[in-house]
Tab-separated table of C-alpha atoms in Angstrom:
chain	number	residue	atom	x	y	z
A	1	ASP	CA	20.238	20.624	-42.200
A	2	ALA	CA	18.924	19.759	-38.671
A	3	GLY	CA	15.376	19.486	-40.013
A	4	VAL	CA	12.393	21.277	-38.594
A	5	ILE	CA	12.997	22.471	-35.100
A	6	GLN	CA	10.316	23.137	-32.621
A	7	SER	CA	10.436	24.363	-29.127
A	8	PRO	CA	9.684	23.661	-26.402
A	9	ARG	CA	9.179	19.864	-26.694
A	10	HIS	CA	6.973	19.906	-23.703
A	11	GLU	CA	4.984	22.734	-22.084
A	12	VAL	CA	2.759	22.543	-19.027
A	13	THR	CA	0.807	25.749	-18.186
A	14	GLU	CA	-2.074	26.886	-16.099
A	15	MET	CA	-5.348	27.857	-17.647
A	16	GLY	CA	-5.475	31.477	-18.554
A	17	GLN	CA	-1.758	31.817	-19.169
A	18	GLU	CA	-0.205	32.723	-22.511
A	19	VAL	CA	1.542	29.935	-24.519
A	20	THR	CA	3.928	30.584	-27.389
A	21	LEU	CA	5.223	27.629	-29.505
A	22	ARG	CA	8.078	28.177	-31.854
A	23	CYS	CA	9.186	26.590	-35.086
A	24	LYS	CA	12.228	26.916	-37.380
A	25	PRO	CA	11.589	25.430	-40.774
A	26	ILE	CA	14.176	23.871	-43.060
A	27	SER	CA	16.307	26.379	-44.867
A	28	GLY	CA	14.929	27.119	-48.451
A	29	HIS	CA	11.509	25.754	-47.679
A	30	ASP	CA	8.732	28.251	-48.761
A	31	TYR	CA	5.647	26.560	-47.025
A	32	LEU	CA	5.117	26.260	-43.391
A	33	PHE	CA	2.222	24.459	-41.779
A	34	TRP	CA	0.940	24.358	-38.190
A	35	TYR	CA	-1.130	21.202	-37.122
A	36	ARG	CA	-2.670	20.118	-33.879
A	37	GLN	CA	-3.009	16.380	-32.971
A	38	THR	CA	-5.357	14.915	-30.464
A	39	MET	CA	-6.920	11.497	-30.176
A	40	MET	CA	-10.446	12.815	-30.611
A	41	ARG	CA	-9.875	15.146	-33.595
A	42	GLY	CA	-6.778	13.646	-35.291
A	43	LEU	CA	-4.386	15.760	-37.082
A	44	GLU	CA	-5.935	19.250	-37.827
A	45	LEU	CA	-4.483	21.893	-40.079
A	46	LEU	CA	-4.607	25.233	-38.162
A	47	ILE	CA	-2.765	27.558	-40.529
A	48	TYR	CA	-0.218	27.545	-43.320
A	49	PHE	CA	2.083	30.136	-44.784
A	50	ASN	CA	3.716	30.563	-48.242
A	51	ASN	CA	6.732	32.888	-48.413
A	52	ASN	CA	5.877	34.115	-44.905
A	53	VAL	CA	2.429	35.054	-45.840
A	54	PRO	CA	-0.618	33.402	-44.228
A	55	ILE	CA	-2.575	31.657	-46.909
A	56	ASP	CA	-5.425	29.844	-44.948
A	57	ASP	CA	-6.103	30.320	-41.292
A	58	SER	CA	-9.628	28.720	-41.381
A	59	GLY	CA	-8.452	25.899	-39.186
A	60	MET	CA	-7.535	28.248	-36.294
A	61	PRO	CA	-10.140	27.289	-33.693
A	62	GLU	CA	-10.783	30.572	-31.979
A	63	ASP	CA	-9.452	34.217	-31.666
A	64	ARG	CA	-7.376	32.894	-28.842
A	65	PHE	CA	-4.990	31.375	-31.314
A	66	SER	CA	-2.720	33.494	-33.512
A	67	ALA	CA	0.317	32.653	-35.727
A	68	LYS	CA	3.004	34.781	-37.181
A	69	MET	CA	5.984	34.301	-39.559
A	70	PRO	CA	8.114	37.310	-39.346
A	71	ASN	CA	10.783	35.789	-41.635
A	72	ALA	CA	11.587	32.737	-43.555
A	73	SER	CA	13.321	31.026	-40.660
A	74	PHE	CA	10.893	31.443	-37.832
A	75	SER	CA	7.245	31.057	-36.868
A	76	THR	CA	5.243	31.227	-33.728
A	77	LEU	CA	1.881	29.966	-32.706
A	78	LYS	CA	0.435	31.770	-29.808
A	79	ILE	CA	-2.465	30.787	-27.431
A	80	GLN	CA	-3.900	33.467	-25.253
A	81	PRO	CA	-5.522	32.780	-22.826
A	82	SER	CA	-4.892	29.009	-22.779
A	83	GLU	CA	-7.678	26.480	-21.836
A	84	PRO	CA	-7.548	22.864	-20.894
A	85	ARG	CA	-9.117	21.868	-24.140
A	86	ASP	CA	-6.019	23.206	-25.893
A	87	SER	CA	-3.991	20.328	-24.598
A	88	ALA	CA	-2.602	18.497	-27.595
A	89	VAL	CA	0.534	17.829	-29.548
A	90	TYR	CA	1.297	20.812	-31.978
A	91	PHE	CA	3.345	19.966	-35.063
A	92	CYS	CA	5.067	22.358	-37.467
A	93	ALA	CA	5.984	21.125	-40.926
A	94	SER	CA	7.680	22.609	-43.932
A	95	THR	CA	7.841	21.901	-47.637
A	96	GLN	CA	9.414	23.292	-50.797
A	97	THR	CA	7.465	24.303	-53.884
A	98	GLY	CA	4.249	23.432	-52.015
A	99	GLY	CA	4.963	19.711	-52.072
A	100	ARG	CA	4.427	19.203	-55.760
A	101	THR	CA	7.719	17.176	-55.943
A	102	THR	CA	8.910	16.973	-52.254
A	103	GLU	CA	7.359	15.784	-49.120
A	104	ALA	CA	6.554	17.765	-45.912
A	105	PHE	CA	9.066	17.532	-43.124
A	106	PHE	CA	7.655	17.574	-39.670
A	107	GLY	CA	9.187	18.690	-36.417
A	108	GLN	CA	9.118	16.557	-33.291
A	109	GLY	CA	6.213	18.417	-31.962
A	110	THR	CA	5.409	20.380	-28.784
A	111	ARG	CA	3.196	18.412	-26.202
A	112	LEU	CA	1.080	21.117	-24.581
A	113	THR	CA	-0.743	20.468	-21.325
A	114	VAL	CA	-2.985	23.068	-19.878
A	115	VAL	CA	-4.048	22.402	-16.309
B	1	SER	CA	-11.943	19.936	-40.882
B	2	GLN	CA	-10.053	17.015	-42.221
B	3	GLN	CA	-9.889	16.244	-45.979
B	4	GLY	CA	-9.544	12.518	-45.807
B	5	GLU	CA	-11.164	9.469	-44.191
B	6	GLU	CA	-9.214	6.405	-43.603
B	7	ASP	CA	-10.294	2.791	-43.337
B	8	PRO	CA	-9.770	0.739	-41.338
B	9	GLN	CA	-9.021	2.784	-38.179
B	10	ALA	CA	-7.026	-0.067	-36.861
B	11	LEU	CA	-5.360	-3.213	-38.282
B	12	SER	CA	-3.620	-6.065	-36.662
B	13	ILE	CA	-1.565	-8.574	-38.709
B	14	GLN	CA	1.185	-11.012	-38.356
B	15	GLU	CA	4.657	-10.660	-39.722
B	16	GLY	CA	4.847	-11.701	-43.351
B	17	GLU	CA	1.294	-10.742	-44.140
B	18	ASN	CA	0.196	-7.810	-46.346
B	19	ALA	CA	-1.353	-4.616	-44.856
B	20	THR	CA	-3.901	-2.633	-46.996
B	21	MET	CA	-5.428	0.607	-45.896
B	22	ASN	CA	-7.689	2.973	-47.847
B	23	CYS	CA	-8.222	6.736	-47.918
B	24	SER	CA	-11.103	8.737	-49.306
B	25	TYR	CA	-11.001	12.433	-49.898
B	26	LYS	CA	-13.449	15.199	-50.814
B	27	THR	CA	-12.012	17.830	-53.142
B	28	SER	CA	-9.706	18.015	-56.164
B	29	ILE	CA	-6.052	17.454	-55.547
B	30	ASN	CA	-2.628	17.992	-57.004
B	31	ASN	CA	-1.324	14.903	-55.240
B	32	LEU	CA	-1.836	12.466	-52.494
B	33	GLN	CA	0.806	11.374	-50.012
B	34	TRP	CA	1.216	8.751	-47.422
B	35	TYR	CA	2.984	9.289	-44.062
B	36	ARG	CA	3.982	7.190	-41.148
B	37	GLN	CA	3.983	8.086	-37.456
B	38	ASN	CA	5.620	6.209	-34.753
B	39	SER	CA	4.224	6.732	-31.214
B	40	GLY	CA	5.227	10.104	-29.895
B	41	ARG	CA	7.053	11.208	-32.996
B	42	GLY	CA	6.584	13.497	-35.985
B	43	LEU	CA	5.225	12.200	-39.175
B	44	VAL	CA	7.641	10.876	-41.842
B	45	HIS	CA	6.857	10.834	-45.565
B	46	LEU	CA	6.593	7.549	-47.290
B	47	ILE	CA	5.426	8.110	-50.883
B	48	LEU	CA	3.656	10.677	-53.134
B	49	ILE	CA	1.383	10.066	-56.052
B	50	ARG	CA	0.335	12.783	-58.454
B	51	SER	CA	-3.236	13.239	-59.610
B	52	ASN	CA	-2.477	12.025	-63.072
B	53	GLU	CA	-0.916	8.800	-61.826
B	54	ARG	CA	-2.708	5.609	-60.985
B	55	GLU	CA	-0.142	3.482	-59.287
B	56	LYS	CA	3.255	3.901	-57.702
B	57	HIS	CA	5.772	1.532	-56.092
B	58	SER	CA	8.473	2.182	-53.548
B	59	GLY	CA	10.195	-0.778	-51.983
B	60	ARG	CA	7.530	-2.859	-50.159
B	61	LEU	CA	4.987	0.027	-50.565
B	62	ARG	CA	2.308	0.166	-53.345
B	63	VAL	CA	-0.085	3.112	-53.734
B	64	THR	CA	-3.013	3.328	-56.020
B	65	LEU	CA	-5.023	6.492	-56.804
B	66	ASP	CA	-8.482	6.593	-58.298
B	67	THR	CA	-9.411	10.232	-58.883
B	68	SER	CA	-12.841	9.421	-60.171
B	69	LYS	CA	-13.733	7.788	-56.855
B	70	LYS	CA	-11.594	10.174	-54.854
B	71	SER	CA	-9.844	7.413	-53.157
B	72	SER	CA	-6.319	5.921	-52.662
B	73	SER	CA	-4.970	2.722	-51.116
B	74	LEU	CA	-1.686	1.851	-49.534
B	75	LEU	CA	-0.439	-1.721	-49.498
B	76	ILE	CA	2.571	-2.742	-47.360
B	77	THR	CA	3.776	-6.238	-48.512
B	78	ALA	CA	5.631	-8.730	-46.278
B	79	SER	CA	5.111	-6.693	-43.216
B	80	ARG	CA	7.553	-6.618	-40.365
B	81	ALA	CA	7.236	-5.822	-36.711
B	82	ALA	CA	9.104	-2.555	-37.463
B	83	ASP	CA	6.103	-1.403	-39.582
B	84	THR	CA	4.001	-1.000	-36.414
B	85	ALA	CA	2.967	2.615	-36.536
B	86	SER	CA	0.050	4.908	-37.639
B	87	TYR	CA	-0.365	5.644	-41.240
B	88	PHE	CA	-1.899	8.852	-42.697
B	89	CYS	CA	-2.881	9.957	-46.131
B	90	ALA	CA	-2.624	13.573	-46.900
B	91	THR	CA	-3.915	15.613	-49.855
B	92	GLU	CA	-2.358	18.631	-51.350
B	93	ASP	CA	-4.542	21.097	-53.382
B	94	SER	CA	-3.534	23.499	-56.079
B	95	TRP	CA	-2.862	26.151	-53.310
B	96	GLY	CA	-0.455	23.959	-51.554
B	97	LYS	CA	-2.784	23.194	-48.601
B	98	LEU	CA	-1.868	19.892	-47.029
B	99	GLN	CA	-4.507	18.071	-45.084
B	100	PHE	CA	-4.378	14.729	-43.328
B	101	GLY	CA	-6.786	11.925	-42.774
B	102	ALA	CA	-7.607	10.309	-39.387
B	103	GLY	CA	-4.939	7.621	-39.802
B	104	THR	CA	-4.934	3.849	-39.545
B	105	GLN	CA	-3.092	2.300	-36.660
B	106	VAL	CA	-1.271	-0.800	-37.813
B	107	VAL	CA	0.110	-3.375	-35.358
B	108	VAL	CA	2.421	-6.175	-36.761
B	109	THR	CA	2.914	-9.037	-34.453
B	110	PRO	CA	5.980	-11.260	-34.786
């Protein structure tokens, strides 16, 4: 397996524009997590899914953020409209059986810059 | 919000020395995990300790867990320059929620 795949790796956009980040989890994994990492706030859990169903989105900062998982092999995180304070590295991770016996595998992240 | 707090925030040691970092958390957990992150990369899993375990070893890594104090420690023995990275603890609850601490930045100088 190629691991967790995120796209794009880098995104530069202007304030007010819509941004869509994509994630392909490892095949067979039933949990998918979206995290945001900044120097100030560290690694924040935004939302996670189990079997494509959102379980906890309490970490989503505002209504401008939304996430979907239409099937087991694809998830998106959308920011609309984007703001400069959304600039961060966004990571997607997947696990199997909720991590009770295995670890979370992370993608390489998407570095988002909103100007 | 983050589940864990890590201590120290930064650690600078010389090759061959041991590195110890601590993690405290707030709620009940199924397991606690430690991850490593090299600059600009994703996190990589190091070791997992279940809530009913007290100590675990993997190579040069030793992890302890004290559920009564809601704390864990990671010890890296005989450190190498290649161990330079940020280290994060993560807790998983019974719902599968995986949350990370703020991390400890470790620099190992040759």
